[in-house]
Coordinates of C-alpha atoms and ligand atoms in Angstrom, one line a residue:
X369 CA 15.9 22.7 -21.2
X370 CA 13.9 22.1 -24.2
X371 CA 16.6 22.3 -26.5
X372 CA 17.9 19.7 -29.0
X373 CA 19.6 16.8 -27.1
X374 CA 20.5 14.6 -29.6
X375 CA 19.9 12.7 -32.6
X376 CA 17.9 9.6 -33.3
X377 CA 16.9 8.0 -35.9
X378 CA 13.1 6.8 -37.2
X379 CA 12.2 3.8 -38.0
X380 CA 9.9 3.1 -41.4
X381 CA 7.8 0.3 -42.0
X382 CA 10.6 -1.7 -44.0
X383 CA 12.7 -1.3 -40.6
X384 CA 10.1 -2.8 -38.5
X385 CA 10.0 -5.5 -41.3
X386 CA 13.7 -6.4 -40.8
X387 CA 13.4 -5.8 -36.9
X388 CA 10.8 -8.6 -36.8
X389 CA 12.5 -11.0 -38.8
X390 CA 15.2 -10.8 -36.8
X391 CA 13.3 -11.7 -34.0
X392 CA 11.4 -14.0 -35.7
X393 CA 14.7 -15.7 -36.8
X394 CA 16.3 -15.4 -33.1
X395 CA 13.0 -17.1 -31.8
X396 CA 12.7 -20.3 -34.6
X397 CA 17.0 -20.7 -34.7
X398 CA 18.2 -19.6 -32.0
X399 CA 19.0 -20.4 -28.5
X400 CA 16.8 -18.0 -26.5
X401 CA 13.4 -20.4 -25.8
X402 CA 15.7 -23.2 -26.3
X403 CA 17.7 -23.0 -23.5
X404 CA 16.5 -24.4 -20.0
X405 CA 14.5 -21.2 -17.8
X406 CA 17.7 -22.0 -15.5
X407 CA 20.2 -20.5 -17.8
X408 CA 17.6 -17.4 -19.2
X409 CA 17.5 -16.5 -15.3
X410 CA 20.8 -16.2 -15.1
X411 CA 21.1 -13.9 -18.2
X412 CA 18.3 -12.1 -16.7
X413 CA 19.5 -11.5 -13.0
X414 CA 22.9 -10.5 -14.9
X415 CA 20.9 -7.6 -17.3
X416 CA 19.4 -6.8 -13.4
X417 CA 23.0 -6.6 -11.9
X418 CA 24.1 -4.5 -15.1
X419 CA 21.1 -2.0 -14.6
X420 CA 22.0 -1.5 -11.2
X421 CA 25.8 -1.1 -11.8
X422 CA 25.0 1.7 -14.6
X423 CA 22.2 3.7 -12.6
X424 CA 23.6 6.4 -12.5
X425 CA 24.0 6.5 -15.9
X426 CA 20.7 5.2 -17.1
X427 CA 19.1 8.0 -14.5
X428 CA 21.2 11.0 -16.0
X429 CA 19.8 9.7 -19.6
X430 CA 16.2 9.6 -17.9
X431 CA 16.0 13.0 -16.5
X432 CA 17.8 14.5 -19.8
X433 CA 15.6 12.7 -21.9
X434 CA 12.1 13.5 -19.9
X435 CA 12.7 16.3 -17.9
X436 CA 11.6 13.8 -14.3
X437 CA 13.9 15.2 -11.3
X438 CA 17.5 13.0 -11.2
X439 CA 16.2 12.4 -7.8
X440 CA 13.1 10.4 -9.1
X441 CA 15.1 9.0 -11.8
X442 CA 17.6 7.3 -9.4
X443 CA 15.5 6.0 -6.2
X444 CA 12.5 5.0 -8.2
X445 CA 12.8 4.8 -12.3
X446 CA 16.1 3.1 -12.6
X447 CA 15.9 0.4 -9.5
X448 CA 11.9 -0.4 -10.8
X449 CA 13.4 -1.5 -13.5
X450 CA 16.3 -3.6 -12.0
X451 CA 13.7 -5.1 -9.9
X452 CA 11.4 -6.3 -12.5
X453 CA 14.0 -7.6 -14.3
X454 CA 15.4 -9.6 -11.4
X455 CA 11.7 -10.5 -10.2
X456 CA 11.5 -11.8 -13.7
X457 CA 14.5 -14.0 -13.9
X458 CA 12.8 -16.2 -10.8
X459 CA 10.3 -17.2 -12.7
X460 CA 12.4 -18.7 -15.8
X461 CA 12.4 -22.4 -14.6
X462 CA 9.0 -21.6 -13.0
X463 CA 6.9 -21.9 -15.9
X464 CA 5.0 -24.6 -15.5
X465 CA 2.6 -26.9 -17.4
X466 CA -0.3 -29.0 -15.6
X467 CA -1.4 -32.5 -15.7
X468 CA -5.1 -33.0 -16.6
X469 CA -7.3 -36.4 -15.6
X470 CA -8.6 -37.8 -19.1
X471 CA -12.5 -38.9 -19.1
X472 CA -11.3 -41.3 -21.5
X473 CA -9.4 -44.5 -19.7
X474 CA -5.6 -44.9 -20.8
X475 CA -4.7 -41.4 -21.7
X476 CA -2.4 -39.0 -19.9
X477 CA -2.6 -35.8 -21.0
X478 CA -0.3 -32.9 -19.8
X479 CA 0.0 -29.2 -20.9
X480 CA 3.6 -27.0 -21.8
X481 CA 3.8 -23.5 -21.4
X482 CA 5.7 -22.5 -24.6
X483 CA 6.7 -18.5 -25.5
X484 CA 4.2 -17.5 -27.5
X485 CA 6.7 -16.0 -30.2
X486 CA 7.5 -12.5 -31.5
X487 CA 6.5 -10.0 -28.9
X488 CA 5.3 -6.1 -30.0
X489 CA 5.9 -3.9 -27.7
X490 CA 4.8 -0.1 -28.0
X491 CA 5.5 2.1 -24.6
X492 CA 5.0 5.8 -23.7
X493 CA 7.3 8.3 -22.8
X494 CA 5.9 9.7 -19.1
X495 CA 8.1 6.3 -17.8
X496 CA 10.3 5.5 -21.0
X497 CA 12.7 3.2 -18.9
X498 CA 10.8 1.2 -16.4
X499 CA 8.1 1.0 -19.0
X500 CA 10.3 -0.7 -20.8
X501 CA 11.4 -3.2 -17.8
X502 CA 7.7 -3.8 -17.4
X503 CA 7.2 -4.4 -20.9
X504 CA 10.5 -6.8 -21.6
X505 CA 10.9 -8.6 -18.4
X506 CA 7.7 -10.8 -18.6
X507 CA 8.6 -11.3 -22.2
X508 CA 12.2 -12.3 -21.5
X509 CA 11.5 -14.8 -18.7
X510 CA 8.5 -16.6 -20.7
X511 CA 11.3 -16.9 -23.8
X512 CA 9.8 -14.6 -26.1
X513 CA 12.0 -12.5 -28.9
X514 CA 10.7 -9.1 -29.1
X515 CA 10.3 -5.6 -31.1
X516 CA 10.1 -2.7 -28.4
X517 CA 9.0 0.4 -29.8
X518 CA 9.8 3.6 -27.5
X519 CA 7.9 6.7 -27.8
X520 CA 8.8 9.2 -30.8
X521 CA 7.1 12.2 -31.7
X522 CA 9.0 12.2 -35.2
X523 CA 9.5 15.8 -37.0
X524 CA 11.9 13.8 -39.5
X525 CA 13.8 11.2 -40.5
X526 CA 14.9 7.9 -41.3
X527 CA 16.3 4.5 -40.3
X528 CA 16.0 1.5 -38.0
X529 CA 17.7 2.1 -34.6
X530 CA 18.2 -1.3 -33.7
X531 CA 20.1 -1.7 -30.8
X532 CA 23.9 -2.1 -31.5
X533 CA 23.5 -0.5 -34.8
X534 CA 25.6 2.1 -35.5
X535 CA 23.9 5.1 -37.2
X536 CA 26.0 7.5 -39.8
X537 CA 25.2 11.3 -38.8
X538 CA 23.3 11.5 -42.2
X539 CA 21.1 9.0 -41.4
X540 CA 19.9 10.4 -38.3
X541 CA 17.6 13.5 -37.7
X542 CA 16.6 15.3 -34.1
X543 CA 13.7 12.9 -31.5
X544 CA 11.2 14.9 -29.0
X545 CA 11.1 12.3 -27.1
X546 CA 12.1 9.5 -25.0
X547 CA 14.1 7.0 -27.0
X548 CA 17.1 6.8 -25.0
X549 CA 17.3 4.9 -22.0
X550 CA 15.8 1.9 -24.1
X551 CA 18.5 1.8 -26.4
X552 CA 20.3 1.9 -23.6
X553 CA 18.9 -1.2 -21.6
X554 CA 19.5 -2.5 -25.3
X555 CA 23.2 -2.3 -25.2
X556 CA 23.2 -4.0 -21.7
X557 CA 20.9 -7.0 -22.5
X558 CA 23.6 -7.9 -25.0
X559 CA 26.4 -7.5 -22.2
X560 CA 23.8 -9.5 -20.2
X561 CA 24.3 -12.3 -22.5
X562 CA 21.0 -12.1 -24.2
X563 CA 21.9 -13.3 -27.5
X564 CA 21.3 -10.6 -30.5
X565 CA 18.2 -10.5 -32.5
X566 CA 16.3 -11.5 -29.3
X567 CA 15.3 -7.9 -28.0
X568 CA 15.0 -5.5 -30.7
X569 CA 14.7 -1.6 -29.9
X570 CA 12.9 0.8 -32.8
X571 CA 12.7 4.4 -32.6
X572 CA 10.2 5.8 -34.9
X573 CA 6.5 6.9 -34.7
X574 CA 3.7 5.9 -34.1
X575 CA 1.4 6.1 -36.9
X576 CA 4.6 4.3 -38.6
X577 CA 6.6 2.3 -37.1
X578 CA 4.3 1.6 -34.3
X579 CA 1.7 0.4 -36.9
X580 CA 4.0 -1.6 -38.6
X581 CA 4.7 -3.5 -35.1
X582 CA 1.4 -3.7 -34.9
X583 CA -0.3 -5.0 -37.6
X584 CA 2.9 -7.7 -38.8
X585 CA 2.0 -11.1 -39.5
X586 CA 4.9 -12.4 -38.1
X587 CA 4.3 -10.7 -34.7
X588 CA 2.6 -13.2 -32.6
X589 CA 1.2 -10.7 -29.7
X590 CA 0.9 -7.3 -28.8
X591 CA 1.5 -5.4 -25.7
X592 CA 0.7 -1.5 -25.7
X593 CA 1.2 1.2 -22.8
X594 CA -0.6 5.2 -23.7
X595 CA -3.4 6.5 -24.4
X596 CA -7.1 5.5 -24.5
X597 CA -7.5 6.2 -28.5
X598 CA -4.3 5.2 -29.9
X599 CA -5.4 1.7 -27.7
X600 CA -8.4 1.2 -29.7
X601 CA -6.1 1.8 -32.8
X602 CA -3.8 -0.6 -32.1
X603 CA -6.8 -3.3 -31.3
X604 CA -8.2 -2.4 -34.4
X605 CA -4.8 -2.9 -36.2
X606 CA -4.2 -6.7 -34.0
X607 CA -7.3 -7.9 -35.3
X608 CA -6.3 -8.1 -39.0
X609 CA -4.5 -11.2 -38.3
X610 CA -6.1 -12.3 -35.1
X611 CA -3.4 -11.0 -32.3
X612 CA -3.7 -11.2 -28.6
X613 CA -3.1 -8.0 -27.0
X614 CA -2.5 -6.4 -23.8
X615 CA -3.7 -2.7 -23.2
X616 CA -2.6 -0.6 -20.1
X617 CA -4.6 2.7 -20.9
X618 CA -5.5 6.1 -19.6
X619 CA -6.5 6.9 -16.2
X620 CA -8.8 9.3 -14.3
X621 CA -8.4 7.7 -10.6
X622 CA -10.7 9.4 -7.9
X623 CA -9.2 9.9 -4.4
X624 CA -11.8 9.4 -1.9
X625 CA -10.7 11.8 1.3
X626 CA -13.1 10.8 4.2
X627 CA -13.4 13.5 7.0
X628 CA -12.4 10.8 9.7
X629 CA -8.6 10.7 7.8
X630 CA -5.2 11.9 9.5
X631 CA -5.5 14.9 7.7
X632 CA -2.1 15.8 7.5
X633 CA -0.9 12.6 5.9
X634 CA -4.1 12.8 3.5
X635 CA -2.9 16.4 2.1
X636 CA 0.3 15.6 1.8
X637 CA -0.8 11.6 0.1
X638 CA -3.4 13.5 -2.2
X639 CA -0.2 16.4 -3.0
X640 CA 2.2 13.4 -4.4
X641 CA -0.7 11.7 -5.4
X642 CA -1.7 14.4 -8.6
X643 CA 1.8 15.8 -8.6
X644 CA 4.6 13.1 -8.6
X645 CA 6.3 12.7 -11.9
X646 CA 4.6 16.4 -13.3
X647 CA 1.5 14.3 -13.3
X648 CA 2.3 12.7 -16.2
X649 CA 1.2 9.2 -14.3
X650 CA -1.7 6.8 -16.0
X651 CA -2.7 6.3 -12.0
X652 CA -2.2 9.9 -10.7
X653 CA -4.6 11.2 -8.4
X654 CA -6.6 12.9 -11.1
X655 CA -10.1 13.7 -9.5
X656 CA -9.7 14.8 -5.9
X657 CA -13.0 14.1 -4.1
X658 CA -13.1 15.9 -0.2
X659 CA -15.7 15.2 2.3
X660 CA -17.3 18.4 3.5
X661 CA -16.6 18.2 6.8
X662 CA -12.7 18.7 5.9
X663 CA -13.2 20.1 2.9
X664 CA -12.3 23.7 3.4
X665 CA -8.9 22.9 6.0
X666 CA -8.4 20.6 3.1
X667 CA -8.4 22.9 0.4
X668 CA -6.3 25.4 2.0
X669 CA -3.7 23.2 3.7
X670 CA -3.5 21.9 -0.7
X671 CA -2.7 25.0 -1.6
X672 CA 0.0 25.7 0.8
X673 CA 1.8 22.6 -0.1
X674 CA 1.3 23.0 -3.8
X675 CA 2.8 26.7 -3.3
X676 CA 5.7 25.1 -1.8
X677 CA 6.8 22.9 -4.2
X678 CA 9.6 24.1 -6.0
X679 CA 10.2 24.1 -10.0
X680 CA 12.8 24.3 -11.9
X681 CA 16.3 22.4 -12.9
X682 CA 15.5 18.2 -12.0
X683 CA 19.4 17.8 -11.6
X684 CA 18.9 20.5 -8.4
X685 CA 17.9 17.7 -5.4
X686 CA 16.0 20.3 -4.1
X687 CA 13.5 20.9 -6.6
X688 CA 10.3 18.4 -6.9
X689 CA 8.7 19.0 -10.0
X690 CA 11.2 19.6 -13.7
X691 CA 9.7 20.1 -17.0
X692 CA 6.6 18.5 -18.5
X693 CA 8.0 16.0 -21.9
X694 CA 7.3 18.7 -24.4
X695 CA 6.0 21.7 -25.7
X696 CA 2.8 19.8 -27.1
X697 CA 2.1 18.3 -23.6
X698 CA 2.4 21.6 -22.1
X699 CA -0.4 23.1 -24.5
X700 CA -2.3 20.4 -23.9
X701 CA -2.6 21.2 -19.7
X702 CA -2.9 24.7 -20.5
X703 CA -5.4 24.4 -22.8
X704 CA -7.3 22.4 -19.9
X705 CA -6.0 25.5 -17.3
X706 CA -8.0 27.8 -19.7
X707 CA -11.3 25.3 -20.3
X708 CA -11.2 25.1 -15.8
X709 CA -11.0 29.1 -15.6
X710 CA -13.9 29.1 -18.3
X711 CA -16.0 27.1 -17.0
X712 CA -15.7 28.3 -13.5
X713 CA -13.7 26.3 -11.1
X714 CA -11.5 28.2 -8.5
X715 CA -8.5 28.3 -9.5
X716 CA -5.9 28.2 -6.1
X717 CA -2.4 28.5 -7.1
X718 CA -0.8 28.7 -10.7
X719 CA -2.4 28.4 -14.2
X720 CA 0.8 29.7 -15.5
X721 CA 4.2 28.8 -17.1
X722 CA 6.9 29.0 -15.1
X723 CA 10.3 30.4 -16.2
X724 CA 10.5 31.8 -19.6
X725 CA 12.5 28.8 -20.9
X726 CA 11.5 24.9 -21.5
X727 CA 8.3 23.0 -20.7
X728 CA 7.9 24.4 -17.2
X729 CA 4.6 24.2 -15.5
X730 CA 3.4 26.2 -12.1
X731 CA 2.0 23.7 -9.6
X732 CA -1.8 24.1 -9.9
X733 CA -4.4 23.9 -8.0
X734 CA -8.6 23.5 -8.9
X735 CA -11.1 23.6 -6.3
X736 CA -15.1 23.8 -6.2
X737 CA -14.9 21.8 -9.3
X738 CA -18.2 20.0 -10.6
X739 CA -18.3 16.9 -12.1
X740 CA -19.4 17.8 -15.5
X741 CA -16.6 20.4 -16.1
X742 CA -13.6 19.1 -18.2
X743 CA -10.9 19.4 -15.8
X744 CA -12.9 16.6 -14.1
X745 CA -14.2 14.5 -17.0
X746 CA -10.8 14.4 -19.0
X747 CA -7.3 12.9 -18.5
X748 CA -5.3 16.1 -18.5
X749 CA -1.8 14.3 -17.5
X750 CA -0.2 17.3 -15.9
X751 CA 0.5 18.9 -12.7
X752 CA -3.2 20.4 -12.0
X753 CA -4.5 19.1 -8.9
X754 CA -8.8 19.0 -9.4
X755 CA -10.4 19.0 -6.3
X756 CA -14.6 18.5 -5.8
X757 CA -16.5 18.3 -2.5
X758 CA -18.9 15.2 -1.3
X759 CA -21.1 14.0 1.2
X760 CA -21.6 10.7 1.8
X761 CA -19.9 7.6 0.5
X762 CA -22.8 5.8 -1.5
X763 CA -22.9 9.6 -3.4
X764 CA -19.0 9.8 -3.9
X765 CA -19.0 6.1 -5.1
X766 CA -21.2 6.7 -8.3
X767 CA -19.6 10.0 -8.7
X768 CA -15.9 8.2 -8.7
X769 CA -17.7 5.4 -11.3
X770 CA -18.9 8.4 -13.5
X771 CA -16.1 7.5 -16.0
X772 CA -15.6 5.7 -18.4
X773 CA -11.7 4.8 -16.9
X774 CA -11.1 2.3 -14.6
X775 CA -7.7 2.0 -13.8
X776 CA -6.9 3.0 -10.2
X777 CA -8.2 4.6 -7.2
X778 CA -7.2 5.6 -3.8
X779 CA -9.6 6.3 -0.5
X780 CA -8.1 8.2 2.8
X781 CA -9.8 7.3 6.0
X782 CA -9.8 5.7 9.4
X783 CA -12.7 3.5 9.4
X784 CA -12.6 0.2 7.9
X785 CA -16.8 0.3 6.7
X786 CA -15.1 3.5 4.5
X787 CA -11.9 1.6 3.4
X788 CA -14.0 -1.3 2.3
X789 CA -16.8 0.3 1.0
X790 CA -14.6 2.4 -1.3
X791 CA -12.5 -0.5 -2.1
X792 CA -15.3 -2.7 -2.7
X793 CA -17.1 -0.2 -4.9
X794 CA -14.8 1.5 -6.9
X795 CA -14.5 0.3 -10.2
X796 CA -10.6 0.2 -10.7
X797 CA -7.8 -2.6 -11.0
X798 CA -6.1 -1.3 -8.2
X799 CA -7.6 1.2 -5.3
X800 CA -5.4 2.4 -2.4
X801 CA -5.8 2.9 1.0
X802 CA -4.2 5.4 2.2
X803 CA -1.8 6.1 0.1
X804 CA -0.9 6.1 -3.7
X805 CA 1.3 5.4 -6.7
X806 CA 3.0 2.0 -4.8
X807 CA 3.8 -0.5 -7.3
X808 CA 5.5 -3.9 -7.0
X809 CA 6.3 -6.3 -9.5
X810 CA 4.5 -9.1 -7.6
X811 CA 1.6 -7.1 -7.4
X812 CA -0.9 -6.9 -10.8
X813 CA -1.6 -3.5 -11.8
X814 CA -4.0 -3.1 -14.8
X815 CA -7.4 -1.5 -15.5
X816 CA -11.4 -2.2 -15.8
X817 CA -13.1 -0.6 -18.9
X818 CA -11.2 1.5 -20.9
X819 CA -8.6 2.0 -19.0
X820 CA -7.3 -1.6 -20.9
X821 CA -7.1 -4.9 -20.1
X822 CA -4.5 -7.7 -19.2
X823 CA -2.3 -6.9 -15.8
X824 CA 1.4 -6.1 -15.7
X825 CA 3.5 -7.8 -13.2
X826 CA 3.2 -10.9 -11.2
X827 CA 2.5 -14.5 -12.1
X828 CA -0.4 -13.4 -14.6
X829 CA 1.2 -11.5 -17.2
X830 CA 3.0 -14.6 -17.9
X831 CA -0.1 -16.1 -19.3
X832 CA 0.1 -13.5 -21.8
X833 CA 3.5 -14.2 -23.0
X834 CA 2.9 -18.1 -22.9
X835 CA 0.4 -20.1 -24.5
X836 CA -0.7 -23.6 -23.3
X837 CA 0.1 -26.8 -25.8
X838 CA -2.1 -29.8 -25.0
X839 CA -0.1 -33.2 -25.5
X840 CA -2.4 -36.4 -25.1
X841 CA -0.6 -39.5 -24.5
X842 CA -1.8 -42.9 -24.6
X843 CA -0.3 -44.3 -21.7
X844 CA 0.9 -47.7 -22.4
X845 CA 2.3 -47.2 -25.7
X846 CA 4.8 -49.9 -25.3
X847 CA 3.0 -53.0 -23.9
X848 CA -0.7 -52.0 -25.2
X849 CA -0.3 -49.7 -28.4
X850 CA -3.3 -47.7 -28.4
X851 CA -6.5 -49.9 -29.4
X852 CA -9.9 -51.0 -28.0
X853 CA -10.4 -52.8 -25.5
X854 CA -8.2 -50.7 -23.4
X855 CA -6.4 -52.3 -20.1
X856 CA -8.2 -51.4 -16.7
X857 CA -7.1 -47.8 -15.4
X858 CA -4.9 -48.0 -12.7
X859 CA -6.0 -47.3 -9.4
X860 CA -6.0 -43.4 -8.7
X861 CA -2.9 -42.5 -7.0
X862 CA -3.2 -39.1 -5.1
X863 CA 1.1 -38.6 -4.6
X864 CA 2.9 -36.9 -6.8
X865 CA 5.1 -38.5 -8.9
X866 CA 7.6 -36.7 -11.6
X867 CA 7.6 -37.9 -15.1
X868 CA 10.7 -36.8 -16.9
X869 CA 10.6 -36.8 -20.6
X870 CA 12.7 -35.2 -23.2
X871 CA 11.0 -32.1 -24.7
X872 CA 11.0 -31.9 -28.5
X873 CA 13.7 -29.5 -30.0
X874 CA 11.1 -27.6 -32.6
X875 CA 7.3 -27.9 -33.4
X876 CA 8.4 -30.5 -36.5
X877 CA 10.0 -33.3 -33.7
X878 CA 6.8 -32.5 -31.7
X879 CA 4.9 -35.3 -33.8
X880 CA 6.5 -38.2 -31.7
X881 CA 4.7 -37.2 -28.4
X882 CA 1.5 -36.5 -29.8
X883 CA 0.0 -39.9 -29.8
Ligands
LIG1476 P1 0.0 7.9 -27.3 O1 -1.0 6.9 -26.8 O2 -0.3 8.7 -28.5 O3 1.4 7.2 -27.4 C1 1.9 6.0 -26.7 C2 2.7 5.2 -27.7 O4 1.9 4.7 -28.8 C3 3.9 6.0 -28.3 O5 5.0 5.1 -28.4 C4 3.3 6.4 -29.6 O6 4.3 6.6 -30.6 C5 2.5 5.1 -30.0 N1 1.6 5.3 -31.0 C6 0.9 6.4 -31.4 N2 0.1 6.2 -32.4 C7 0.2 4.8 -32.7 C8 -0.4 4.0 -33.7 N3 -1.3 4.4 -34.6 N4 0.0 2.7 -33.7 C9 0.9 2.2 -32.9 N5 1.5 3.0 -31.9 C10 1.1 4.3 -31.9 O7 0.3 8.9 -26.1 P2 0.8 10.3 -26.3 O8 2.3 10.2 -26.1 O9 0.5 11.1 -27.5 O10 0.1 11.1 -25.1 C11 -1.3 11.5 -25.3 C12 -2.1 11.3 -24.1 O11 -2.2 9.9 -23.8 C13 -1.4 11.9 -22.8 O12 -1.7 13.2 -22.7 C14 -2.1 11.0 -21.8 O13 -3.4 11.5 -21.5 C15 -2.2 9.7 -22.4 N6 -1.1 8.8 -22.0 C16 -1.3 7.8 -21.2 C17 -0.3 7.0 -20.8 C18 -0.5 5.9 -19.8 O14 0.5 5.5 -19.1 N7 -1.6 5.2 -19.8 C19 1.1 7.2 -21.2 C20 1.2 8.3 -22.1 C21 0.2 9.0 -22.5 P3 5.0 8.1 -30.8 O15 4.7 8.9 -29.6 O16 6.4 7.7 -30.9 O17 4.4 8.6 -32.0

C-alpha cells in the first residue's frame, strides 16, 4: 500500500475540448435522446446487470484504487451503483410533460421534458465508483450525453483517457487517485449498448481538466461532488455562460445522542457513524454531541469500540478500517490531530499513524471538545471521532446549527418530542433517527447552505437533467385556423383523455407544432 498502481493518463484542456464535442455530437446526431425511454431502459437495466455480473471485479479495482476494505467495496460501493443504475432505467419512459389550462380560449398548451444536453460531471475520490452511478444514472435516464471527470491529483502528464481509448505507455504517466473504476463502468456502458460518444470518462485535474468541463460553452449543465471551495469555483466558472449547476458539498453533521437512547446501539451507531469508509464520508458523523446524563458511559464505552477496531490490509475481511486515499489526506487529519492536542481536547485513543507503511490512520478518539476548537468547526474527513457534552435540546439545537454546513444530521433517542424536535430543528437535507449513513436512490439526499444545493436521487434530480419546452397549440387548426372571433370553448371535461402526436425529430422540425 501506497505504492504506484498503475498508470493513467491526464487530460488537458484541448482533451476536454474533443471529449465534449463528442458528446455534443452523440447528443445533436445520434440516437441516445432519440430513442423512445423504453429502449434507453433497457440499455440501462443491461449496464445494471453488467455491474452486478463484474462486482467482483469492479470491487477489487475499488479497494486497490482507494484503500476502502473489499468488504465495503462489495456489499455496499459496487451494488449502490447497480442499484442506481437500475432505479434509473424505470424512469426512462417516465418522464413526463404536463398539460396546462390556457386563460386564453382555444389554446392547448402542453409541456416536454427534453435532456437538457451535454452533462459535466466532476466527482471525488472518497466514493469514486457509486459517485459515479449517482452522477450518470440520472443523466442517462433523462437522455443526456455526458463528460465525467473522476478525481486526479495529477503529478504529471498527458492525454484524454476517454473510455475505450487505448493509451501508448509514453503517453501515460502515474494517478494518486481514483480514476479507475470509472473507466471501468466506461467500458461496460458500451457492452450495455450505450452508443459511443454518449458517456465520456476524463482523467485529469482539477484546476485543468475539471475547469475545462466546467467553464465549456458547449456544456449545457454542471453537476459537481467535493469540497466546499472548489464548489464555489466551479459556480464561479458556470456563470460565464450562464450554466445550471448542481453542488453536493462538504459536511459537518452533528449527532444528537439523547440520555433516554438504547445506549448500546447509540455507541455502536455514533462508532460507524464517524468511522465507516476512514471517515472520508461528506455525511459522517463529524460532531458528536452527548447528553450529560450519558455522557461519561458514553465516552468510555467509544473508546473501547474505537480501540477495537482493527487496521490494516482492506483485502483481510476482518479488518474495518484500510488506508486513508493518500499521503496529502493523511497530513491533513494529522495536522487536525495536532491543532485538537493544542488546543486542549482529550484525546482517548490514537493520534498516531499506524504501521510504518501506506496511508494508515489509528482510530481516534476526541472528547471534552468545545465548540470553538477546530476539530469541531472544520471538516476534517478522517477517522477522528469529536465528541462534546450538552444539556438540553433547545441548547444542542443552536449548537448543531453553529455551522455554516448543512448537509446531514442524525439524533439518537427514545422519545418522539426529541426525535422531532431534532428533526424539525436541525438545519440539514437529511437528519436520522437512530441511525446513520442509509442512502437509497428513491430517497433525495442533498444539503442546506453550503453544504450545496440540488438533491441526488429520486424523481427530483431529474428536473435537473431535463428542462421543460412549452408548445401552445391553437386547438382547431383545421376547421377554425387561428383568428378572432374564436369558437366557444368546449365544455370542461374533467376525464383524461390521451392525445398522441408525433414528436418532432430535432429543434429545426419543432416549428410545425408551435402554432
Ligand atoms: P476537491 O473538492 O478538491 O475535489 C473534488 C473534485 O473536484 C475532484 O475531481 C477534483 O479534481 C475537482 N476539482 C478540483 N479543483 C477543481 C476546479 N478548479 N475546477 C473543477 N474541478 C476541480 O476535494 P479534494 O479531493 O481535494 O478533498 C479536499 C477536501 O474536500 C476533503 O478533505 C474533504 O474535506 C472535502 N471533500 C468532500 C467531499 C464530499 O463528498 N462532499 C468529497 C471529497 C472531498 P482532482 O482531485 O482530480 O484535482
Amino acid at each position: 500500500m501506497g505504492e504506484k498502481l498503475c498508470d493513467c493518463a491526464e487530460a488537458m484542456a484541448e482533451d476536454v475540448d474533443a471529449a465534449v464535442r463528442a458528446a455534443q455530437d452523440a447528443y445533436d446526431n445520434g440516437p441516445w435522446p432519440r430513442m423512445t425511454g423504453y429502449q434507453r431502459g433497457r440499455i440501462l437495466e443491461r449496464f445494471a446487470d453488467l455491474v452486478e455480473e463484474h462486482a467482483e471485479e469492479l470491487a477489487l479495482l475499488e479497494t486497490l484504487d482507494n484503500g476502502k476494505t473489499y468488504t465495503q467495496s462489495k456489499t455496499i460501493d459496487v451494488p449502490g451503483t447497480a442499484q442506481h443504475l437500475r432505479y434509473f432505467a424505470g424512469f426512462c419512459d417516465k418522464i413526463e410533460g404536463k398539460t396546462i389550462p390556457c386563460a386564453t380560449e382555444g389554446f392547448t398548451a402542453y409541456t416536454l421534458r427534453e435532456p437538457i444536453g451535454v452533462a459535466g460531471q466532476i466527482i471525488p475520490w472518497n466514493f469514486p465508483i457509486l459517485m459515479a452511478g449517482w452522477k450518470i444514472a440520472p443523466a442517462l435516464a433523462a437522455g443526456c450525453c455526458i463528460v465525467l471527470k473522476v478525481s486526479w491529483d495529477a503529478l504529471w502528464l498527458h492525454t484524454v483517457a476517454s473510455f475505450g481509448a487505448r493509451l501508448h505507455p509514453s503517453q501515460v504517466q502515474v494517478s494518486q487517485y481514483t480514476p479507475l473504476t470509472a473507466l471501468r463502468l466506461g467500458e461496460l456502458a458500451l457492452e450495455a449498448g450505450v452508443p459511443p460518444g454518449v458517456l465520456n470518462v476524463l482523467t485529469g485535474k482539477g484546476s485543468e481538466c475539471g475547469d475545462a468541463i466546467t467553464t465549456h460553452n458547449l456544456c449545457d449543465k454542471i453537476a459537481f461532488t467535493g469540497s466546499t471551495d472548489v464548489g464555489k469555483t466551479i459556480m464561479a466558472g458556470a456563470s460565464k455562460n450562464i450554466k445550471p449547476v448542481t453542488l453536493e458539498l462538504g459536511g459537518n453533521s452533528p449527532i444528537v445522542v439523547c440520555d433516554d437512547c438504547n445506549l448500546e446501539e447509540a455507541v455502536k451507531g455514533a462508532h460507524e457513524a464517524l468511522f465507516f469508509n476512514m471517515g472520508q464520508a461528506c455525511e459522517c458523523g463529524a460532531r458528536l454531541f452527548v447528553q450529560e446524563g450519558i455522557y461519561d458511559e458514553f465516552v468510555k464505552k467509544s473508546i473501547e469500540l474505537a480501540k477495537q477496531r482493527k487496521v490494516g490490509d482492506p483485502f483481510d475481511e476482518s479488518v474495518a478500517q484500510g488506508p486513508l486515499v493518500s499521503e496529502k489526506q493523511v497530513e491533513k487529519v494529522m495536522h487536525y490531530i495536532e491543532l485538537g492536542q493544542k488546543e486542549g481536547a482529550k484525546l482517548g485513543y490514537g493520534g498516531k499513524r499506524w504501521g510504518d507503511k501506506g496511508f494508515y490512520l489509528e482510530p481516534t478518539v476526541f472528547y471534552d471538545v468545545k465548540d470553538d476548537m477546530a476539530i469541531a468547526r472544520d471538516e476534517i474527513f478522517g477517522p477522528v471521532q469529536v465528541i462534546l457534552k450538552f444539556k438540553t435540546m433547545d441548547e444542542v439545537i443552536v449548537r448543531a446549527n453553529a455551522t455554516e454546513y448543512g448537509l446531514a444530521a442524525a439524533v439518537w433517542a427514545q422519545s418522539l418530542d426529541r426525535m422531532q424536535a431534532a428533526t424539525r430543528g436541525i438545519k440539514a437535507g437529511t437528519v436520522w433517527v437512530n441511525t446513520h449513513h442509509i442512502m437509497d436512490a428513491a430517497v433525495p439526499f442533498g444539503g442546506y447552505k453550503q453544504s450545496g444545493f440540488g438533491r441526488e436521487h429520486g424523481a427530483a434530480i431529474l428536473e435537473h437533467y431535463t428542462q421543460a419546452s412549452f408548445y401552445l397549440m391553437c386547438s382547431r387548426v383545421q376547421e377554425q385556423p387561428c383568428s378572432n372571433p374564436l369558437p366557444p370553448a368546449p365544455l370542461p371535461n374533467t376525464q383524461t383523455k390521451s392525445v398522441i402526436v408525433p414528436l418532432p425529430k430535432s429543434k429545426e422540425q419543432r416549428s410545425w407544432v408551435i402554432m
